[in-house]
Structure formats: C-alpha cells, structure tokens
Short mmCIF file of C-alpha atoms in Angstrom, two decimals:
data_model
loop_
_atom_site.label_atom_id
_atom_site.label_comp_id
_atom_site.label_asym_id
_atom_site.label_seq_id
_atom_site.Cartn_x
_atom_site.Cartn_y
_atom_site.Cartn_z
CA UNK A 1 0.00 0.00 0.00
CA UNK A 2 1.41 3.31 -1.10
CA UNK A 3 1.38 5.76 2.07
CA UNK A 4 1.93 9.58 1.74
CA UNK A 5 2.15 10.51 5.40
CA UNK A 6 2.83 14.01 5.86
CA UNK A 7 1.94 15.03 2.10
CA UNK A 8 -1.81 14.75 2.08
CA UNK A 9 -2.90 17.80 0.65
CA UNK A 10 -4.56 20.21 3.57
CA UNK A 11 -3.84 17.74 5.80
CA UNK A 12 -4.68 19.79 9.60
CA UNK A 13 -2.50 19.27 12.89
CA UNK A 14 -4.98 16.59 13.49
CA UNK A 15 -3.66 14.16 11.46
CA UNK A 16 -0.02 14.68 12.09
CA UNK A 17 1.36 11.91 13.36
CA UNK A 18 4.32 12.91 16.10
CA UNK A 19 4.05 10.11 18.35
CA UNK A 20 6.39 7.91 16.00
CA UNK A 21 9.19 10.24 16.92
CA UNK A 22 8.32 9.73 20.51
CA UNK A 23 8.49 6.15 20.13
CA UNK A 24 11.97 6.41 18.65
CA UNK A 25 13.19 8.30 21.74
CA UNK A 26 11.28 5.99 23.74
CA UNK A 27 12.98 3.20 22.00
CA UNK A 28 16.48 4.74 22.70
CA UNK A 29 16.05 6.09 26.51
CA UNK A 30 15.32 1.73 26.91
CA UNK A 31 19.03 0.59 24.88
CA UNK A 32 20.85 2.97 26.61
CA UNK A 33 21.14 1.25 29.50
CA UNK A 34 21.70 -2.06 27.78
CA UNK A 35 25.14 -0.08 27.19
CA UNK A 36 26.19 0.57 30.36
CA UNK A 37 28.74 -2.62 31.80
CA UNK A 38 25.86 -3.13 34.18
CA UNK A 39 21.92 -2.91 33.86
CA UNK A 40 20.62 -1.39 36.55
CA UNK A 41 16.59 -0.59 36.75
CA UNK A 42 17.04 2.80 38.36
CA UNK A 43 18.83 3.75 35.29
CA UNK A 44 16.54 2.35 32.92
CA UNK A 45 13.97 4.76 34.46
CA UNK A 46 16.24 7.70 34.54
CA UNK A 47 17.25 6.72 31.08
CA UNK A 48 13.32 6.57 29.79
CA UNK A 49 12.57 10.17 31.39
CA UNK A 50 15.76 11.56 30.12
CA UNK A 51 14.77 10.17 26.90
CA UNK A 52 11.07 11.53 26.40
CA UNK A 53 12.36 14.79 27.98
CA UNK A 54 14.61 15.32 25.02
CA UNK A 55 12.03 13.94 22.69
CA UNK A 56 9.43 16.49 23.91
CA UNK A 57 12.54 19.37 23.98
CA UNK A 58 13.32 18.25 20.50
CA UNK A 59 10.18 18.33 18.74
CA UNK A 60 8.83 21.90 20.00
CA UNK A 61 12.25 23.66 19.51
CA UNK A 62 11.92 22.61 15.97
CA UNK A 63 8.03 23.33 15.89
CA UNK A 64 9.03 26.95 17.42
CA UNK A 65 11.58 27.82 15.19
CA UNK A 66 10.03 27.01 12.41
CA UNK A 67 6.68 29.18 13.38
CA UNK A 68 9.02 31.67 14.48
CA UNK A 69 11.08 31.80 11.37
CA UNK A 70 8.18 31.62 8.93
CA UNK A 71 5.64 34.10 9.99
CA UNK A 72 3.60 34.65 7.14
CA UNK A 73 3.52 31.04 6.58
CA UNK A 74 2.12 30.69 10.23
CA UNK A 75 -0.38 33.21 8.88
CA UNK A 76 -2.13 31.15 6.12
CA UNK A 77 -1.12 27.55 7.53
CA UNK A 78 -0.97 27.46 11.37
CA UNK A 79 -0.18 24.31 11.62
CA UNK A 80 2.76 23.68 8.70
CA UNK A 81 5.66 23.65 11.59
CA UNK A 82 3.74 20.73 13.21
CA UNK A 83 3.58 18.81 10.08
CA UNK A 84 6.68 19.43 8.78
CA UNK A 85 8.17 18.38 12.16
CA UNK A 86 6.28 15.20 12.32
CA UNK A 87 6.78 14.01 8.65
CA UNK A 88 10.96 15.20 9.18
CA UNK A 89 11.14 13.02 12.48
CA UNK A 90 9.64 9.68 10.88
CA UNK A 91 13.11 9.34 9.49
CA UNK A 92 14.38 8.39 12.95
CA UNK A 93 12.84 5.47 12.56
CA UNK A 94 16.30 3.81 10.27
CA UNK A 95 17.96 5.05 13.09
CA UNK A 96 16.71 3.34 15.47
CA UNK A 97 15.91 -0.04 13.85
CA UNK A 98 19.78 0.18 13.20
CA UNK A 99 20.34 0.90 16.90
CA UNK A 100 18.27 -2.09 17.86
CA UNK A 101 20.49 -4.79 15.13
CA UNK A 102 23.35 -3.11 16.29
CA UNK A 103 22.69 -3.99 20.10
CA UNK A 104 21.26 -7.29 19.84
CA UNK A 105 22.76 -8.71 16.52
CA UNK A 106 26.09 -7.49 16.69
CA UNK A 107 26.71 -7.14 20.06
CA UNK A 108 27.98 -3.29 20.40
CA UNK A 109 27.04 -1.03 23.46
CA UNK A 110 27.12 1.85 20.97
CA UNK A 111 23.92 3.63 20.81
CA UNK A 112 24.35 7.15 21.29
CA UNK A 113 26.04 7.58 17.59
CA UNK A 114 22.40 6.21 16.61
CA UNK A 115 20.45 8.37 18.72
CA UNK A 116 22.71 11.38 17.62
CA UNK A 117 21.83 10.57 13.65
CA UNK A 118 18.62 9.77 14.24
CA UNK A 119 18.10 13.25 15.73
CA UNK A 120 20.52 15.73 13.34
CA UNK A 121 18.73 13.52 10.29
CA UNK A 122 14.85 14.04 11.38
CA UNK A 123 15.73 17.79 12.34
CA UNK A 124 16.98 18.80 8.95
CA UNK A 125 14.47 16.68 7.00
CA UNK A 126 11.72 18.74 8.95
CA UNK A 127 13.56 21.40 7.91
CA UNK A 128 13.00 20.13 4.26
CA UNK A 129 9.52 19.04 4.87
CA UNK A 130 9.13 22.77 5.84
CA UNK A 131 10.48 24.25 3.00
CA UNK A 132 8.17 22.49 0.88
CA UNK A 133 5.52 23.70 2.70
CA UNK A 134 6.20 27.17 1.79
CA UNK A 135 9.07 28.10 4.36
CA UNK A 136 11.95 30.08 2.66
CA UNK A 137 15.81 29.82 2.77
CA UNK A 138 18.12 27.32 4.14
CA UNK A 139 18.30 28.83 7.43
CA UNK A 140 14.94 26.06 7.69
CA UNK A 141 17.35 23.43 7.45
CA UNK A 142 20.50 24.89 8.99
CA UNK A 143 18.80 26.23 12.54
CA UNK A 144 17.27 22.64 12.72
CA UNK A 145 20.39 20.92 12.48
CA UNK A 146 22.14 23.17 14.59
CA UNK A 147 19.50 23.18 17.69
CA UNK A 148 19.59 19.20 17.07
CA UNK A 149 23.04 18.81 17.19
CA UNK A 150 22.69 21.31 20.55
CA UNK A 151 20.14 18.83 21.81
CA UNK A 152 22.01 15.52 21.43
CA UNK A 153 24.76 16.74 22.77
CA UNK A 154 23.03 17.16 25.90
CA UNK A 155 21.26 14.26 25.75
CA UNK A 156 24.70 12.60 25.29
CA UNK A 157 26.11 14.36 28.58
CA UNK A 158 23.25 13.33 30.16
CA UNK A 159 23.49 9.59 29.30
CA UNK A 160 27.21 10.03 30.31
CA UNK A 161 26.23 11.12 33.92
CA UNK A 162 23.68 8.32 34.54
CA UNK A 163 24.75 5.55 37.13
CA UNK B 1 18.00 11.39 -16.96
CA UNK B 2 15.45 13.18 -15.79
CA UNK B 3 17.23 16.20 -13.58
CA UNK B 4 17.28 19.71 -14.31
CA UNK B 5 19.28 22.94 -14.59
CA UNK B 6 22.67 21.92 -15.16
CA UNK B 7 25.05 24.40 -13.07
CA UNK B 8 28.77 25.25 -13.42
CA UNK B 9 29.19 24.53 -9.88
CA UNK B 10 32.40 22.10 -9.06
CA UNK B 11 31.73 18.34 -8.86
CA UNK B 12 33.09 18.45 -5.53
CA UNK B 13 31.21 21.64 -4.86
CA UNK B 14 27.92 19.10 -5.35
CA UNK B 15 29.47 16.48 -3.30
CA UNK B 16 29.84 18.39 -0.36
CA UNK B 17 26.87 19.78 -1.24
CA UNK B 18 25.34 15.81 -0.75
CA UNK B 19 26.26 16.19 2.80
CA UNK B 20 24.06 19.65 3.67
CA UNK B 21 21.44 19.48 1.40
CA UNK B 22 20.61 16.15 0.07
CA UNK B 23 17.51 16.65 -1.37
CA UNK B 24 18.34 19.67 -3.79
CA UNK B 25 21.26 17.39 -5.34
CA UNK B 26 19.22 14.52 -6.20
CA UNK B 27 16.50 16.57 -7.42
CA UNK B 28 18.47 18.86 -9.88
CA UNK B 29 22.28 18.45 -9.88
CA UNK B 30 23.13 15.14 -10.39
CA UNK B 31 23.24 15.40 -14.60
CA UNK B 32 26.43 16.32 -14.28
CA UNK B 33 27.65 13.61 -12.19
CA UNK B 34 28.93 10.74 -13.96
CA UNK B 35 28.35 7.26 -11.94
CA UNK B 36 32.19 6.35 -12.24
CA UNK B 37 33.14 9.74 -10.06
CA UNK B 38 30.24 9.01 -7.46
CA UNK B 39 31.28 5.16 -7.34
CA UNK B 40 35.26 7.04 -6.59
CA UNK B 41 33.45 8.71 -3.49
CA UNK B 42 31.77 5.46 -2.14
CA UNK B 43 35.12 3.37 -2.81
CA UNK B 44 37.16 5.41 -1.34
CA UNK B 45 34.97 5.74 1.68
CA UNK B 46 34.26 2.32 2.64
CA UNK B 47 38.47 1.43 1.27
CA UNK B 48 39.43 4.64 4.34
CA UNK B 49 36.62 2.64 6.76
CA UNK B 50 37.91 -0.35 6.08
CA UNK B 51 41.02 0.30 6.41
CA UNK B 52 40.60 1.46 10.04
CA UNK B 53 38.87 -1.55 10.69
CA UNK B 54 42.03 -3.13 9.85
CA UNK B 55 44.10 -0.80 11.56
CA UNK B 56 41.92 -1.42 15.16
CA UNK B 57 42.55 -5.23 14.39
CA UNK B 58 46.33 -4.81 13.90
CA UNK B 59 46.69 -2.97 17.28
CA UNK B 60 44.57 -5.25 19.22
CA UNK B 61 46.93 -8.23 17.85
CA UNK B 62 44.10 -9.28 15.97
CA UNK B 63 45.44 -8.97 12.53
CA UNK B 64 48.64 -8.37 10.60
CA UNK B 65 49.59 -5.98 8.06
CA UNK B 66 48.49 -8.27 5.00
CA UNK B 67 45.11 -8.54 6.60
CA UNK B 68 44.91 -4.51 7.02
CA UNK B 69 45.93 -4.59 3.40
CA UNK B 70 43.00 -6.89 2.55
CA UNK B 71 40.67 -5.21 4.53
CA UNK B 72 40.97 -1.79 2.83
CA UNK B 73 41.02 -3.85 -0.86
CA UNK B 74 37.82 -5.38 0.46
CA UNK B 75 36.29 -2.03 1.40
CA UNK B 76 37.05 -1.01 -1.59
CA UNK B 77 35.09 -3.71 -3.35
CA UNK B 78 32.10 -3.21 -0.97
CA UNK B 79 31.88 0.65 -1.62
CA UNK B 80 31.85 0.38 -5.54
CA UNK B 81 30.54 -3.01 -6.71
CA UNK B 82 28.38 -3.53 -3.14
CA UNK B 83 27.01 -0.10 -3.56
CA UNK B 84 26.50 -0.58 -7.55
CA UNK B 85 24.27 -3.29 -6.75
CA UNK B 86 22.62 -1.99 -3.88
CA UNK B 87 21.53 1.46 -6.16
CA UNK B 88 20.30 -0.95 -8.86
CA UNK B 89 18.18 -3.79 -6.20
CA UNK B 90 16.78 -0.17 -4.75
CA UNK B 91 15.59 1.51 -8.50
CA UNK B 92 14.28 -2.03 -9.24
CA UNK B 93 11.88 -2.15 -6.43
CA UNK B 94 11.34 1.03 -6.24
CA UNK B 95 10.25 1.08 -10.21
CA UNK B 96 12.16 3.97 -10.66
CA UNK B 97 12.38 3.66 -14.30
CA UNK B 98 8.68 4.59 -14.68
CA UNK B 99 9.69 8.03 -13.68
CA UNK B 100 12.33 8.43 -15.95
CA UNK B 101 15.39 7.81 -13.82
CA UNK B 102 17.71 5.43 -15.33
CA UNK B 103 20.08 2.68 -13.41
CA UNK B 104 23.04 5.28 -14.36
CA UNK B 105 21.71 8.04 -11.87
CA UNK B 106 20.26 5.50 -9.56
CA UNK B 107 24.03 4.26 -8.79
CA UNK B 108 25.64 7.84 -9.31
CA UNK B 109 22.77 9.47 -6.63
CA UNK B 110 23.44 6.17 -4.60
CA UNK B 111 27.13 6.29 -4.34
CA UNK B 112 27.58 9.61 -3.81
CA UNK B 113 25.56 10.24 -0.58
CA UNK B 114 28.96 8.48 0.72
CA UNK B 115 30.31 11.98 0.73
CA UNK B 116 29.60 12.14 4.14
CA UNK B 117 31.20 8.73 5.07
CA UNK B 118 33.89 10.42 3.09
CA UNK B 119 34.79 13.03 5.06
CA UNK B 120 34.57 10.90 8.42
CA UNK B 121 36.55 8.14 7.34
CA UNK B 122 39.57 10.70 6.20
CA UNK B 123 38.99 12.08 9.72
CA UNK B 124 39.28 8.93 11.32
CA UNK B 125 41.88 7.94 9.57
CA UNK B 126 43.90 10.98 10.83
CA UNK B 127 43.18 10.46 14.24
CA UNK B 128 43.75 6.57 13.57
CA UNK B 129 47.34 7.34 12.25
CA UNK B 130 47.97 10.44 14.55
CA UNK B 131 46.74 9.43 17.84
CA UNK B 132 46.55 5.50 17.56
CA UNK B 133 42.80 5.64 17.82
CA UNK B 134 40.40 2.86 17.75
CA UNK B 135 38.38 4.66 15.35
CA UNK B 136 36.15 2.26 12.96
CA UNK B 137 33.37 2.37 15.17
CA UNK B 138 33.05 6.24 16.13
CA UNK B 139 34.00 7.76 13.17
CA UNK B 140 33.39 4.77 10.45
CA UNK B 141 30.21 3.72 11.50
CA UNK B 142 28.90 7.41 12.35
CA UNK B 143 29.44 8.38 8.82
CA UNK B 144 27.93 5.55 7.31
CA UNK B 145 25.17 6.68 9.54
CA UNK B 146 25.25 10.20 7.89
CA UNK B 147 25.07 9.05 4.57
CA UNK B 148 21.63 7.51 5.47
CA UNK B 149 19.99 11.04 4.47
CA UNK B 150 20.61 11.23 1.37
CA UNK B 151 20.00 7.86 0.56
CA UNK B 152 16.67 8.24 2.15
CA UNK B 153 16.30 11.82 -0.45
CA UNK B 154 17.25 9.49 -3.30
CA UNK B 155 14.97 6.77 -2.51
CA UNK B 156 12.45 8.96 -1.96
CA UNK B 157 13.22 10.64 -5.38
CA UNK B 158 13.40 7.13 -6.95
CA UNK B 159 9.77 5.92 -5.48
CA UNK B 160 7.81 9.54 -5.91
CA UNK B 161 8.07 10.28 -2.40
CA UNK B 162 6.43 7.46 -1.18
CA UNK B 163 7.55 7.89 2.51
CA UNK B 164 6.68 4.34 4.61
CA UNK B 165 8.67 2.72 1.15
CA UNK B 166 11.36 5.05 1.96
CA UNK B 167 11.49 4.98 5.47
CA UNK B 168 11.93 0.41 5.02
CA UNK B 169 14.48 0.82 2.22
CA UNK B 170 16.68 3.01 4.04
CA UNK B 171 16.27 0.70 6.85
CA UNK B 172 16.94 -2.70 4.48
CA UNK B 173 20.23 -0.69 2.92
CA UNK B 174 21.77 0.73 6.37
CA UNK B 175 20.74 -3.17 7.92
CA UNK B 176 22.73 -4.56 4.97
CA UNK B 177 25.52 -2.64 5.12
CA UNK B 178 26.25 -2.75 8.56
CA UNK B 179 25.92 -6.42 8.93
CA UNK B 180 28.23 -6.47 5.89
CA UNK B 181 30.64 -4.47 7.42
CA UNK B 182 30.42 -6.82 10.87
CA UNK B 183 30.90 -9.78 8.26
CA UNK B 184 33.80 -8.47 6.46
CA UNK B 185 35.63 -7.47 9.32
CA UNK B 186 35.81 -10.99 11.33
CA UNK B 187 36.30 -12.18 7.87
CA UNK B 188 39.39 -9.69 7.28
CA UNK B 189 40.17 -10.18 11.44
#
C-alpha cells in the first residue's frame, strides 16, 4: 500500500502523526542502559525520562523555530511547523531499527552515535519538509540541524552522567 | 536522466553539497555527475573505513599488516561493486524507471551520498594514524550513519516520495551494510 504521510494535501494538525518520533526516543532512553557494563533498573527509568524529555525538547524547539522563522507562513497555515516536524522526524525510525540490530545482533554497546543521527537527520528533513511547505531559505534546514546537534549533545552528557 | 538545470558549480562543490542538502542534489544536480566519479566517493569511503577496521585489528593483535591490506582492498570492493548493486536492487523495487530515472543516476545518486562517510573516514583515519585511535566504530560507523539522508532523499526521489517505502528501504540498505561491514571485518580479522 502506497502511504503519503505528511503530504496529504490540507492535511490539519490533526492528522499529524508525532508520536512515531516519541516512540523512537522511547525506543532509545530503553538501549541505553543495555550499554552501560551493568543494567541497573534505576537507570533504565532515569534513562526513559531523560529520553522523552529530550524527545518532547526536541520536537517543540523545531516546531518553534520554524513558526518563528516563517511568519507569514504561520499566517495562512498554522499548523505547517507541526507537520513538517512530524513528517521530518519519521526518518528516525532507520535510526533506530539500526540501533536495535546493532545492540542485539552485533553485540555493540554503541547507541548514542544512533540516537545522535537519528536526531541531526529528522531535524533537517523537517527542515525540508518545511520548506516544501512554503518556508523560505536554508536557514529552515541549517537552525534545525544546529538546535539538534545542541540537543544531542546534551542528551549525550546526560546519558554520560547516569549511574 | 530526468534532472534539471545543469550548473557550473564544481563536482566536488555538489558532493559536499550531498552532505548539507541532500535533497536539492538529487533533485536537480546530479546530470552532471557521472556514476564512475560518485562510485570514486563510495570506494574510497568504505576502502578509508575499512582500512581502520584493519588498523583497530592490527593494534589489538588481531590482525597483521596483510590482513589490514585486505581489509581496505575489500572495502574497496564493498563501496563500488556492493554499492552498484545496492543502487540498482533499490531503482528495481522502487520502479524507478517509470519516472524516468535510469540505473546510471540510480548508482551515481546512490554512491555519492557516501560523501559524508567520506569526510569521516579521512577524519578517522587521521586520528587513527595520529593518535593511535580505535576509530572504525566512532567515526566509520557514524558516517555511514550520515550518509543515510541522502540515501533516504534518493529513494524517496526514486519511489515519488512514497515515505513508509522510503522509510523500510533506508532501513533494508543501512541493515545490509552494517551487517556487511560486521561480516567483512571478522572475515578480514
């Protein structure tokens, strides 16, 4: 079956589907501790709320900056920095099914390199998503990646820091 | 072919142009790119990530200096004929021919989204050779990660944006080339 998500013509907030980028973090905040020498439960938990903090940091930096860089889009499609966000972060999804082969199949207690793709990649692909929404200039893809880089990075320190 | 507005920009220029802004390049500038210069890019990529691979063996004992030898000769078989055959399984199932894009840019788009594992695996390779890093895994595998966007933008391109379809093959061709990689190197180790 041939899906379109994300380009449906006049497709409203409603439909936008963010909760797969959600899962993704979700997915990630539960390996990281799998790459720790030794599982603990209190830092699974950490791990998870670190994780869907970032997630929810993540997607409404990107939804703000994009409303707040594209104001007369906002004008005449309110809700084109939602959409654009949620069709750009379905391509963490790779990401994270690699993350997942690489733990179990292979064996490596690398994840972070994942989760820090998963999130540069979905950032500037909203950023694309955006522009072809109506947003103008690069600055829609290059503010995206920057504030996602910005947010892995301290997702990264903060995954360093867990017991 | 079916891409636009042919430029005077540098082929390197559109290369490194792969990296920032994917989706532009495979839309309109990859005319000009002949498949035998993108296939250089991939080579040389996976030959430098490869090589490293190598290079982590030899200084864990693991291997010796034939076997890093191998390794990068390897690498460079898996970045131009595994990627050549990669592009074409891709435009096949994607039926990219019924929009006008021909095996020739399939491979070409393909292989040269390995700009970005370009420019990690030289970096590695620096910090392999200058510092004795271990560096396959953080700088190899991280750029093979980056190249994942624009191969997502050119399967998207080859399928007429058919997201979910692009979203799997992506998946399918980082899965295969990672396990490849994990295959190749306890073969090479």
């Amino acid at each position: 079956m041939e899906t379109r998500l994300g380009y449906a013509a006049g497709a409203g907030p409603d439909g936008v589907k963010i909760w797969p980028a959600y899962l993704c973090f979700i997915i990630f905040g539960i390996l990281m501790p799998f790459s720790k020498p030794e599982f603990k439960f209190t830092t699974l938990l950490l791990s998870l709320i670190i994780a869907i903090a970032v997630g929810f940091m993540a997607v409404n930096i990107l939804i703000m900056a994009f409303n707040s860089g594209n104001a007369d889009l906002r004008q005449t499609d309110g809700g084109f920095a939602r959409e654009a966000v949620g069709s750009g972060m379905l391509f963490m999804i790779p990401f994270t099914v690699l993350a997942i082969l690489a733990m179990v199949v292979l064996g490596w207690n690398a994840i972070m390199p994942f989760a820090s793709a998963a999130v540069t990649t979905a950032a500037a692909t909203a950023g694309t998503e955006a522009m072809k929404k109506g947003a103008q200039g690069i600055k829609n893809v290059l503010i995206p990646t920057v504030a996602a880089m910005v947010v892995s990075t301290v997702w990264m320190l903060l995954v360093g820091i867990l017991p | 072919m079916n891409a636009i507005a042919p430029t005077a920009e540098p082929r390197w220029k559109t290369a490194l142009n792969m990296i920032m802004n994917p989706g532009e390049i495979v839309k309109n500038q990859m005319i000009k790119i002949p498949w035998p210069y993108s296939l250089t890019i991939s080579g040389l990529s996976f030959m430098l990530f490869f090589l490293q691979t190598g290079l982590d063996l030899l200084r864990s004992g693991q291997a010796t200096t034939g076997t890093v030898v191998l390794m990068a000769m390897l690498g460079l078989l898996y970045g131009t004929a595994g990627i050549a055959l990669l592009a074409v399984m891709v435009w096949a199932l994607s039926q990219a021919e019924q929009r006008g894009l021909d095996m020739e840019w399939a491979i070409s788009t393909f292989a040269l989204g390995y700009s970005a594992t370009f420019v990690y695996a030289l970096s590695g390779l620096i910090f392999s050779l200058a510092f004795g890093w271990k560096t396959a895994v953080a700088f190899g595998v991280t750029g093979l990660l980056w190249a994942l966007r624009p191969t997502m933008f050119t399967i998207k391109q080859m399928s007429g944006d058919r997201v979910a379809f692009s979203i799997a093959m992506t998946t399918l061709c980082g899965a295969i080339l990672l396990m490849g990689w994990a295959l190749l190197g306890k073969f090479g180790g």
